[in-house]
Short mmCIF file of C-alpha atoms in Angstrom, two decimals:
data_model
loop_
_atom_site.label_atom_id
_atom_site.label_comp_id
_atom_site.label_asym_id
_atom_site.label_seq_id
_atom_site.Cartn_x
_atom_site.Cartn_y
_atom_site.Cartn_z
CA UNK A 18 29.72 -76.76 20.37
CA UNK A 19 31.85 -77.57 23.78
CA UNK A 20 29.19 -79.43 25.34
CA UNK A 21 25.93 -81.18 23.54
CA UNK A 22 22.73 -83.35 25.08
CA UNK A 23 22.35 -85.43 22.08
CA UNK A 24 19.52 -87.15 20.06
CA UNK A 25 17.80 -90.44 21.67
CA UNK A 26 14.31 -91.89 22.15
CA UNK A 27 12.54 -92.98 25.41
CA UNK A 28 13.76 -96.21 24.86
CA UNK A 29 17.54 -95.29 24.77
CA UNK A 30 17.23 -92.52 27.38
CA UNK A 31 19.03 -92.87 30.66
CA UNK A 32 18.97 -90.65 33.93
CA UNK A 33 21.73 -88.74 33.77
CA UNK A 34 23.69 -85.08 34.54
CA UNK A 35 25.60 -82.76 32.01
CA UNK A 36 27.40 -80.19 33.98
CA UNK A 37 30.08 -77.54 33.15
CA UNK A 38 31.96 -76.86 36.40
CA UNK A 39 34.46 -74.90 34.57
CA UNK A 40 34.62 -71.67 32.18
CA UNK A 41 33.65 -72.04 28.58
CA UNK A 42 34.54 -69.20 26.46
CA UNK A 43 33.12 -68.73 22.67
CA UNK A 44 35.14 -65.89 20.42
CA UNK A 45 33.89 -66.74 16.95
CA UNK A 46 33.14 -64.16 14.30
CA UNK A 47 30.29 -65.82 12.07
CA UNK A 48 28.15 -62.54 11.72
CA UNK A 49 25.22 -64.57 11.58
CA UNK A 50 22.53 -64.89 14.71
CA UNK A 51 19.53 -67.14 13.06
CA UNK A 52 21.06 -69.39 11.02
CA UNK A 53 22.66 -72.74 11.92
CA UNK A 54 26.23 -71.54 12.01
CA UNK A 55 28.07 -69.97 15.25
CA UNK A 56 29.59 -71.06 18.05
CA UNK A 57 27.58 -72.75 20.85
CA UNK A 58 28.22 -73.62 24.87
CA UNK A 59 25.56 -75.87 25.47
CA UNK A 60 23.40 -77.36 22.75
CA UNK A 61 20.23 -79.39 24.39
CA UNK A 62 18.28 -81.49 21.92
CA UNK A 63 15.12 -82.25 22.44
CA UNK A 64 13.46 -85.31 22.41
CA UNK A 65 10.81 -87.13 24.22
CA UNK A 66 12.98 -88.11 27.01
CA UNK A 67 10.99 -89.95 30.00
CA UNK A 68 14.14 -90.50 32.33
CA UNK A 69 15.61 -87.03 34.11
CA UNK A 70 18.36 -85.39 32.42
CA UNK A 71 19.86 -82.21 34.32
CA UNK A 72 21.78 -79.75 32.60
CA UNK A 73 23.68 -77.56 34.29
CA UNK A 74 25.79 -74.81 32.14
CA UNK A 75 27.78 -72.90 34.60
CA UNK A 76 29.59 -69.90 33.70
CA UNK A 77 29.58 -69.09 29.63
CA UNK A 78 31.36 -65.83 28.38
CA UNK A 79 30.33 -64.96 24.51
CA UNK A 80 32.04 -62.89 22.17
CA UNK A 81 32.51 -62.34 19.05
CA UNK A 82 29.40 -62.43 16.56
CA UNK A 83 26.99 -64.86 16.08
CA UNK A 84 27.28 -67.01 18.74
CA UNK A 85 24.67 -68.64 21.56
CA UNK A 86 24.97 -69.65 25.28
CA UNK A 87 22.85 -72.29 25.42
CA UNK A 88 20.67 -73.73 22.64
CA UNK A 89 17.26 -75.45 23.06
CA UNK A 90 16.92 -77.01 19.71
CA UNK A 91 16.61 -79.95 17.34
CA UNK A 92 13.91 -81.55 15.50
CA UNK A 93 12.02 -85.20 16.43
CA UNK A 94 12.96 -87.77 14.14
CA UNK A 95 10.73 -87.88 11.80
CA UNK A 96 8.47 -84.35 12.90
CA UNK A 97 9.39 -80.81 13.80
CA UNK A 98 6.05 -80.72 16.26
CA UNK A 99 6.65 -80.36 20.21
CA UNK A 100 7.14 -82.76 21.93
CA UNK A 101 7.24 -83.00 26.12
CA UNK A 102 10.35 -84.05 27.88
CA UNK A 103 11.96 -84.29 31.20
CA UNK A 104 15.20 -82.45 30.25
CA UNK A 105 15.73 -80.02 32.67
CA UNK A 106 18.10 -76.85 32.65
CA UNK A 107 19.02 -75.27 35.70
CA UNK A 108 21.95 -71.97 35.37
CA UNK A 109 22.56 -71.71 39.28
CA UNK A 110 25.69 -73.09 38.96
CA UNK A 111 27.32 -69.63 36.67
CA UNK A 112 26.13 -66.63 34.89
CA UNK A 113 26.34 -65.99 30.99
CA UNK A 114 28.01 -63.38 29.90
CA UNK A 115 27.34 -61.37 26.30
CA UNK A 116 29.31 -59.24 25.09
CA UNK A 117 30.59 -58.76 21.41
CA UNK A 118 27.49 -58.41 18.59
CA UNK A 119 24.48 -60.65 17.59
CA UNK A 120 25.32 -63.25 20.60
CA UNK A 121 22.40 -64.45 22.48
CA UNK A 122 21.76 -65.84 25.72
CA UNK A 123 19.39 -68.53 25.49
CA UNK A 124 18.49 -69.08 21.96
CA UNK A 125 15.03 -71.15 21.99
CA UNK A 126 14.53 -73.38 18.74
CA UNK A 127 12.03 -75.96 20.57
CA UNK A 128 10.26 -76.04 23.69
CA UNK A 129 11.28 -77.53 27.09
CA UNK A 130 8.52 -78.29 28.90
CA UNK A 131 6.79 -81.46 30.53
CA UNK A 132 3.49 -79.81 30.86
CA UNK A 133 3.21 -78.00 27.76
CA UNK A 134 1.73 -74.56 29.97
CA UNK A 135 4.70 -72.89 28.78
CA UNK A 136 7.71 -73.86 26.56
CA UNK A 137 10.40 -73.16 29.35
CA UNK A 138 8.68 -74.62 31.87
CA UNK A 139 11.74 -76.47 32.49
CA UNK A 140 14.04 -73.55 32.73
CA UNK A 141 15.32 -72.23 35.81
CA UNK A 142 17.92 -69.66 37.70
CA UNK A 143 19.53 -68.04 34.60
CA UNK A 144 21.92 -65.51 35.13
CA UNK A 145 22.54 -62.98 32.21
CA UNK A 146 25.01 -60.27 32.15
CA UNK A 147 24.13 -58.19 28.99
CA UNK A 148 26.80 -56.27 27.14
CA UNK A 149 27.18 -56.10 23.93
CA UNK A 150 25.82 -54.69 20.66
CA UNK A 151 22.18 -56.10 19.65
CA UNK A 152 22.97 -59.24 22.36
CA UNK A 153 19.14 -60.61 23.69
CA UNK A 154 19.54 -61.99 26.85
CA UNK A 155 16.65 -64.76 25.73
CA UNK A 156 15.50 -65.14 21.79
CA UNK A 157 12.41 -66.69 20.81
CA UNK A 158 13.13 -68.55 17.42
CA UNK A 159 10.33 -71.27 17.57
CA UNK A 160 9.24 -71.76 13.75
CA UNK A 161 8.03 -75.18 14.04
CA UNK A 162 4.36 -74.40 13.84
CA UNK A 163 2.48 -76.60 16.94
CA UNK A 164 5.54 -74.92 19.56
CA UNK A 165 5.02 -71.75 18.00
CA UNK A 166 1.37 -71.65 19.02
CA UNK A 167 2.66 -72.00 22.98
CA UNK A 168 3.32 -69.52 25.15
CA UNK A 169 6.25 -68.62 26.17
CA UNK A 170 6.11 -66.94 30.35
CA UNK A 171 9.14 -65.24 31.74
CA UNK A 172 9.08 -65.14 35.77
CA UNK A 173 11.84 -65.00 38.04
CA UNK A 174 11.84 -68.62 38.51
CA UNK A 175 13.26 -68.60 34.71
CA UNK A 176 15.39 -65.96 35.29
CA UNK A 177 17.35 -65.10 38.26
CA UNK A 178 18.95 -62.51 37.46
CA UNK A 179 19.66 -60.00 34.22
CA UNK A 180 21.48 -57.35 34.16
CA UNK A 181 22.27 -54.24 32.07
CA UNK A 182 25.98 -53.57 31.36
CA UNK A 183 27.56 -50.02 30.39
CA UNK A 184 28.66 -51.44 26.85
CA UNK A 185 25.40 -52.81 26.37
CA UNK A 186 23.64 -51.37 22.69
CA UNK A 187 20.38 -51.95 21.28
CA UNK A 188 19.93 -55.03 23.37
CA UNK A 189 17.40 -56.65 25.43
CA UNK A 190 15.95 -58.79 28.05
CA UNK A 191 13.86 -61.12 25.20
CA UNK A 192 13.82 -60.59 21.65
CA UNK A 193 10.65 -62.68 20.19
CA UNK A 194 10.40 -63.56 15.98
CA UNK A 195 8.06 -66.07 16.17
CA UNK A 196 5.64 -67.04 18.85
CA UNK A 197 4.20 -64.65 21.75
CA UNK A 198 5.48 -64.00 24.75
CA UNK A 199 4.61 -62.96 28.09
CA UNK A 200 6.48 -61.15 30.87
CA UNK A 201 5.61 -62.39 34.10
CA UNK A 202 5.14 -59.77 36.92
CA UNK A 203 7.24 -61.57 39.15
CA UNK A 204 10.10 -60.75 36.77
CA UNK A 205 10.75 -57.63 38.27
CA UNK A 206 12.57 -59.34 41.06
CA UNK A 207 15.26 -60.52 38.43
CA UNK A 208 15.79 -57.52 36.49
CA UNK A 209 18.83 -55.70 38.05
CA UNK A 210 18.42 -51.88 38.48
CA UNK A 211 18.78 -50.95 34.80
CA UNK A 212 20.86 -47.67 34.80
CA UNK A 213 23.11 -48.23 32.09
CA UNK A 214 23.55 -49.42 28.27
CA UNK A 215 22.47 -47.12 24.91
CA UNK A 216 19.62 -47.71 23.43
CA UNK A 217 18.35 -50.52 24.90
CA UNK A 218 14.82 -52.38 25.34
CA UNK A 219 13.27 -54.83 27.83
CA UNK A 220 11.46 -56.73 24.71
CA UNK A 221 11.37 -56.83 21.43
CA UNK A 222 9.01 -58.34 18.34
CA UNK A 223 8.67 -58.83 15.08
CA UNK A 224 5.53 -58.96 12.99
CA UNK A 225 3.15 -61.87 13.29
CA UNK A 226 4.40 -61.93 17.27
CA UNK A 227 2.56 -60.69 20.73
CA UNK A 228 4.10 -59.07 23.16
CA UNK A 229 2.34 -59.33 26.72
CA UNK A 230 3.98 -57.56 29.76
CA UNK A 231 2.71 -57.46 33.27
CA UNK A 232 6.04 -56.58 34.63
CA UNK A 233 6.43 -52.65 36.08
CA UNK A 234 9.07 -51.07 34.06
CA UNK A 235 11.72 -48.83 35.86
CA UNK A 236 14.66 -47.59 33.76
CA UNK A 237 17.18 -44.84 35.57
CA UNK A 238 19.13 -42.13 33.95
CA UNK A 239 21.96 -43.92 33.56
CA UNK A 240 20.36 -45.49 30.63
CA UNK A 241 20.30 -43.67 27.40
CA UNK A 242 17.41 -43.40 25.22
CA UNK A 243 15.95 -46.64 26.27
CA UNK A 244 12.60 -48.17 25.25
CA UNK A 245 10.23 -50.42 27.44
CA UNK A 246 8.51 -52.53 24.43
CA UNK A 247 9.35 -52.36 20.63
CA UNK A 248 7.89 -54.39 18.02
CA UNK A 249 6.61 -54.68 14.74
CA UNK A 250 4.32 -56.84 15.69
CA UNK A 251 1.34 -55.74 18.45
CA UNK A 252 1.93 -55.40 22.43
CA UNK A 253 -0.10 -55.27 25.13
CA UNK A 254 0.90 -53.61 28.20
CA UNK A 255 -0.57 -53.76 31.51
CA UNK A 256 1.83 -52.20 33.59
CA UNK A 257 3.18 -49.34 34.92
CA UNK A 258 6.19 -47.81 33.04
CA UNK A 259 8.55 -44.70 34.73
CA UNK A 260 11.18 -44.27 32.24
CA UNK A 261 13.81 -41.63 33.32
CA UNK A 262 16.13 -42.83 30.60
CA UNK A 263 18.38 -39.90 29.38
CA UNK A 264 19.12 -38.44 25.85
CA UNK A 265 21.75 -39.94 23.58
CA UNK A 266 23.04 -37.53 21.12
CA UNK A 267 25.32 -39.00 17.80
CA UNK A 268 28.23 -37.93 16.34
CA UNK A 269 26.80 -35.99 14.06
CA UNK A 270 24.25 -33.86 16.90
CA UNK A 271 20.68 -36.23 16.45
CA UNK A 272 19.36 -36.32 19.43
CA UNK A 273 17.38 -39.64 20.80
CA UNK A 274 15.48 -39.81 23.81
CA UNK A 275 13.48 -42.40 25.82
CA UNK A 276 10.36 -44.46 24.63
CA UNK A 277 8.15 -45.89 26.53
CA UNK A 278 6.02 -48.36 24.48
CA UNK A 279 6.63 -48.12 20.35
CA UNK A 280 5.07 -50.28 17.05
CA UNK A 281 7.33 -49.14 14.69
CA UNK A 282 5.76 -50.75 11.42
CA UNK A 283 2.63 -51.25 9.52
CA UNK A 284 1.59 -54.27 9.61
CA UNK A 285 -2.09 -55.48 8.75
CA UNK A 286 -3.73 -56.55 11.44
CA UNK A 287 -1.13 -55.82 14.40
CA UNK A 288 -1.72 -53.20 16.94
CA UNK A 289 -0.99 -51.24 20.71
CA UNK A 290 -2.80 -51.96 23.63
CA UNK A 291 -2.14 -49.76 26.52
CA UNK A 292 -3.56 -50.10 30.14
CA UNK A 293 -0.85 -49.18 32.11
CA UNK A 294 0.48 -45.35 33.27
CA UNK A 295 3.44 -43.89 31.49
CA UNK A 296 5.51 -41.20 32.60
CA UNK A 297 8.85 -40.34 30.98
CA UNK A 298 11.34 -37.73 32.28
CA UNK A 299 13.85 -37.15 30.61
CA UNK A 300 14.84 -34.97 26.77
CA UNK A 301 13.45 -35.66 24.06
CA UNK A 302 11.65 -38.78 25.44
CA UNK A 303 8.02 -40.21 23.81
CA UNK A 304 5.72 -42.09 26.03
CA UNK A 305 3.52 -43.89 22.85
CA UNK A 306 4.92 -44.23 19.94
CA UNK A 307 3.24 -46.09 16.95
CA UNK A 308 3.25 -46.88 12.88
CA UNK A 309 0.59 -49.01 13.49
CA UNK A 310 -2.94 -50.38 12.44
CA UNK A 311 -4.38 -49.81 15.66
CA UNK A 312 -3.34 -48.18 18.91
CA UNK A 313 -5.45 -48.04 22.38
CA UNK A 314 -4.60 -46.21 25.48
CA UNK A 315 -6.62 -46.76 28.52
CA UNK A 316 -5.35 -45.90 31.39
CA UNK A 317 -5.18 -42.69 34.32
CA UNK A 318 -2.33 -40.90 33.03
CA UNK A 319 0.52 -40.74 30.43
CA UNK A 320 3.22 -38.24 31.45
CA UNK A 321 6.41 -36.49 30.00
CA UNK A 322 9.13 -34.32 31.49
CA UNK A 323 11.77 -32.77 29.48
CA UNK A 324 12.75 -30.71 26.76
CA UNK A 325 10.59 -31.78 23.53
CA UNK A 326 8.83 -34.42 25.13
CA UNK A 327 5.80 -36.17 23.07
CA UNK A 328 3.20 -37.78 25.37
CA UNK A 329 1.68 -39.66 21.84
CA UNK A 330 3.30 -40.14 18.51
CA UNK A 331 0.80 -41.54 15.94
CA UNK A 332 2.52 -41.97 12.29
CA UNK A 333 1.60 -43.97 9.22
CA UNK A 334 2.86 -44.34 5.79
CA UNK A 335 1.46 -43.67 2.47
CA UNK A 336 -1.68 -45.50 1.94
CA UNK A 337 -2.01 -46.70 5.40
CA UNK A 338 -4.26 -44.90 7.75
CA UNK A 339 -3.47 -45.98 11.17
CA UNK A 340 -6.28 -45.13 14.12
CA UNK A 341 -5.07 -44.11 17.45
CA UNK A 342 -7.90 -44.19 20.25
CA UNK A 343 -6.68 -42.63 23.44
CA UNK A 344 -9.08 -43.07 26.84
CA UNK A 345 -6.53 -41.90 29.07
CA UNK A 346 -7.28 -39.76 31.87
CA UNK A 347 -5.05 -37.08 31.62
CA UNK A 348 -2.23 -36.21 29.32
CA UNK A 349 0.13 -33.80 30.74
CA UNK A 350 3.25 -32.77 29.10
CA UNK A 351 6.07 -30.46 31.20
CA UNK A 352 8.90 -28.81 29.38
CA UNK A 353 9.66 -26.46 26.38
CA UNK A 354 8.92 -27.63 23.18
CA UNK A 355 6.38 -30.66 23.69
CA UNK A 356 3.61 -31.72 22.50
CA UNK A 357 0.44 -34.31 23.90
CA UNK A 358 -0.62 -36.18 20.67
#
C-alpha cells in the first residue's frame, strides 16, 4: 500500500488531508483481483468518521496483475454493516492509469457515503485511462450484506472522465459482483469517444446483481466487437444504444462482432429488460443476445447492418426453457446472411 487512511472512531478522528502530489506506480504480479493480496495506491478505511477527511490520490499508473488504484474498504470494529462517514475522495488532482491484467480502478469493498442515497456519494472527479486486459475502470465488490442492499449511481460528478485505450481487452467502465448498479444519464458527459480497445463492455454483472443503465450508448468502429451490457445476472436498459463496433477475427479465423445488450447464463430468476432502440452496424454484430430466464423488448426499433447480423439471439441450455417476449416495433435486419430472431 503507498498511502493508507487508517482505522479510528469518532472520538479519535481529526480533520485532516491525505494527498499524493506525486506519481505512484504499482508493478506487482499477484494474479489475483478479489482477494486481499495485490498491490494498492490508496487504501481508505472506513469508519464512522464525523470530522472531514479529504483524500486526494493524484496520478496512479497500475500494472502488472492484481493490483487496485484506490481501495474503499475495511470492516467496523466489531460489524461488517455500513456505516456513514465524512471521508471524502476527490481524483481532480491526477488520472489512474490501468494497464497490465486484472487491475482495477476503484475497487469498492464498503460504501462512502454520508447520506446513504448512494454508496459513492462521496466520490468525485475520477479520471480513468483504461488499458489493459480484463482492467474495470470501477468494481463493485460490496459483500457485506446491509451495503450490498444500496445502490450504487454512476454520474459524471463520480466520474470525470474514462477513457478507452487501444490495448484495452475485455474491459470495462464498471464491473458489478455483488450489489446493483445504476448508470446515471449524465454519465455520458464522462465517457470519452470510445473508438478503440477489443472486446470491450461499458458494464458488466454477475448473477444475483442488477444492472440499470440510463446512459445512451455510442461505440465507433474503432472498437472491436464491443458489447454495451453483459451479465449473468438481469439488466435493464432504458436507453438508446448505436453500436458501430467492428468485427474481431482470431488467429485461428472466428469471427466476433458487436453486441448490444447480452445475459449470457441461466440463472433462476434473472432476466432482460429492454426499452431502449438498438441498432448495430457493423459484421457479424447481435443487437439482443440472451441465455436467460426471461427477456423483454419494448421499444420502436432494434436494427442491424452488416454481414450476418442477428437482430435477437434467444438460447437456453438443456432443461432450461428460457421465454423471450419481443414488443418492439419493427425489426429490420440489412445485409447477407442475417437473421431477426
Amino acid at each position: 500500500i503507498a498511502m493508507q487512511l487508517d482505522r479510528g472512531a469518532p472520538t479519535s478522528s481529526k480533520s485532516g488531508e491525505l494527498i499524493n502530489s506525486g506519481n505512484i506506480i504499482i508493478e506487482l504480479n499477484t494474479g489475483n483481483v478479489s482477494g486481499s493480496t495485490g498491490g494498492v495506491g490508496v487504501f481508505v478505511a472506513v469508519d464512522p468518521y464525523t470530522n472531514p477527511i479529504l483524500i486526494k490520490p493524484g496520478n496512479i499508473s497500475i500494472s502488472g496483475e492484481g493490483n487496485r488504484a484506490v481501495e474503499i474498504g475495511a470492516a467496523l470494529y466489531g460489524s461488517n454493516d455500513y456505516v456513514n462517514s465524512s471521508i471524502e475522495i476527490d481524483g481532480s488532482n491526477g488520472q489512474i492509469v490501468l494497464e497490465g491484467k486484472k487491475n482495477v480502478g476503484l475497487y469498492v469493498q464498503k460504501g462512502l457515503s454520508s447520506t446513504g442515497a448512494n454508496i459513492l456519494d462521496n466520490v468525485k472527479n475520477l479520471n480513468i485511462y483504461i488499458n489493459g486486459t480484463n482492467t474495470p475502470a470501477v468494481a463493485r465488490e460490496t459483500q457485506y450484506a446491509s451495503v450490498k442492499a444500496k445502490d450504487m449511481i454512476l454520474n459524471d460528478s463520480i466520474i470525470q472522465k474514462v477513457e478507452f485505450g487501444e490495448d484495452s481487452t475485455q474491459s470495462s467502465i464498471i464491473k458489478t459482483s455483488y450489489g446493483n448498479v445504476t448508470l446515471d444519464s449524465s454519465l455520458a458527459n464522462s465517457v470519452a469517444p470510445i473508438n478503440a480497445g477489443t472486446q470491450n463492455a461499458v458494464a458488466t454483472g454477475s448473477y444475483g446483481t442488477v444492472i440499470k443503465n440510463y446512459m445512451p450508448i455510442t461505440i465507433n468502429p474503432g472498437a472491436k466487437a464491443m458489447t454495451g451490457i453483459m451479465t449473468n445476472g438481469t439488466f435493464e436498459n432504458y436507453a438508446d444504444i448505436i453500436n458501430n463496433s467492428s468485427v474481431y477475427t482470431t488467429q485461428w479465423g472466428y469471427n466476433y462482432g458487436g453486441i448490444g445488450l447480452a445475459v449470457t447464463g441461466y440463472v433462476a430468476n434473472e432476466y432482460g429488460l429492454n426499452k431502449g432502440n438498438i441498432e448495430m452496424n457493423g459484421d457479424y454484430a447481435t443487437a439482443v443476445y440472451s441465455m436467460s430466464q426471461s427477456l423483454t423488448s419494448e421499444n420502436d426499433y432494434i436494427k442491424v447492418n452488416g454481414k450476418q447480423p442477428i437482430a435477437v439471439y434467444s438460447g437456453g441450455e438443456t432443461g432450461n426453457q428460457p421465454e423471450t417476449n419481443i414488443s418492439t416495433d419493427r425489426l429490420e435486419v440489412n445485409g447477407d446472411g442475417g437473421a431477426a430472431v
